[in-house]
XYZ file of C-alpha atoms in Angstrom:
121
model
C 61.973 -24.149 87.849
C 60.422 -23.131 84.522
C 59.765 -19.627 85.852
C 63.405 -19.266 86.837
C 64.617 -20.160 83.339
C 61.876 -18.280 81.523
C 62.562 -14.870 83.102
C 66.327 -14.722 82.281
C 65.677 -16.002 78.759
C 63.031 -13.305 78.235
C 65.403 -10.589 79.458
C 68.163 -11.914 77.222
C 65.843 -11.960 74.193
C 64.618 -8.389 74.775
C 68.096 -6.951 75.247
C 69.449 -8.807 72.218
C 66.776 -7.275 69.971
C 67.105 -3.746 71.326
C 68.881 -1.122 69.260
C 70.606 1.927 70.654
C 70.881 3.892 67.408
C 74.411 4.896 68.378
C 75.635 3.969 64.907
C 74.015 7.018 63.318
C 76.021 10.166 63.104
C 74.790 13.727 63.023
C 75.764 13.953 59.344
C 73.109 11.411 58.366
C 70.422 13.925 59.295
C 71.709 16.614 56.881
C 69.434 16.916 53.834
C 71.188 17.028 50.510
C 69.223 18.449 47.585
C 68.977 16.205 44.519
C 70.927 17.079 41.363
C 69.289 19.660 39.112
C 69.000 17.297 36.134
C 67.242 13.924 36.155
C 68.103 13.141 32.540
C 70.465 14.489 29.916
C 71.668 13.682 26.434
C 73.462 10.305 26.262
C 72.900 9.532 29.961
C 71.892 5.999 28.975
C 75.254 5.555 27.255
C 77.231 6.528 30.360
C 77.653 10.245 29.708
C 78.689 12.020 32.911
C 76.503 14.608 34.621
C 76.795 17.888 32.627
C 77.944 20.228 35.372
C 78.824 22.823 32.734
C 75.168 22.852 31.623
C 73.983 23.390 35.203
C 76.408 26.290 35.597
C 75.320 27.790 32.257
C 71.645 27.478 33.199
C 72.209 29.204 36.534
C 74.186 32.046 34.918
C 71.605 32.571 32.165
C 71.913 33.488 28.511
C 74.814 35.530 27.240
C 76.630 36.201 23.968
C 78.081 32.689 24.029
C 75.317 30.746 25.808
C 71.921 29.954 24.263
C 69.169 28.451 26.428
C 65.820 27.242 25.123
C 63.027 25.751 27.230
C 60.318 23.309 26.173
C 57.569 21.174 27.657
C 58.946 18.015 26.064
C 61.944 16.893 24.104
C 60.071 16.989 20.795
C 59.671 20.747 21.171
C 63.443 21.189 21.407
C 64.508 18.970 18.509
C 63.389 21.394 15.755
C 65.311 24.167 17.517
C 68.355 21.942 17.590
C 68.171 21.355 13.824
C 67.553 25.036 13.071
C 70.464 26.068 15.272
C 72.740 23.519 13.628
C 71.874 24.966 10.215
C 72.369 28.516 11.474
C 75.681 27.535 13.048
C 76.924 26.154 9.739
C 75.783 29.269 7.876
C 77.288 31.678 10.384
C 80.427 29.555 10.824
C 80.000 29.572 14.607
C 82.076 27.061 16.505
C 79.857 25.117 18.872
C 81.913 24.254 21.939
C 79.277 22.246 23.838
C 75.602 21.483 23.436
C 73.131 19.214 25.184
C 69.534 18.811 26.260
C 68.595 18.156 29.882
C 65.499 17.338 31.933
C 65.129 19.381 35.137
C 64.059 17.546 38.298
C 60.488 18.546 39.341
C 61.907 19.147 42.854
C 63.111 22.500 41.500
C 59.879 24.452 41.097
C 61.600 27.575 39.718
C 61.369 26.164 36.200
C 57.945 25.848 34.562
C 59.196 23.874 31.566
C 61.328 20.858 32.329
C 63.297 20.301 29.117
C 66.145 22.648 28.285
C 68.502 22.835 25.308
C 71.806 24.530 26.137
C 74.471 25.490 23.638
C 77.812 27.226 24.129
C 79.638 28.769 21.144
C 82.982 30.469 20.729
C 83.033 34.204 20.083
């Protein structure tokens, strides 16, 4: 009698614990690259991801865009102060400026910290 009850209970237990995996869709398998920046100026205060800085970095320097690389944030701060003084002297209008930290996933960049500034012409 115990064998008769044991076998159906075992089958019920095994089928209850089995998973079919039917809940996964094909879209779950698609790899999505991480964002380019891991950190940026005022991120800790809720500043949104600087998409404009990513676009400027990908386009490169121009007459209105200045890009400076550094190995750490301390290397960029003196540049920021010098540029602020130069901007006041030259009466340039700074539209946007920020520093960012590039994710190590992106191996194209040797130095991880970048200071990006956009000025009006």
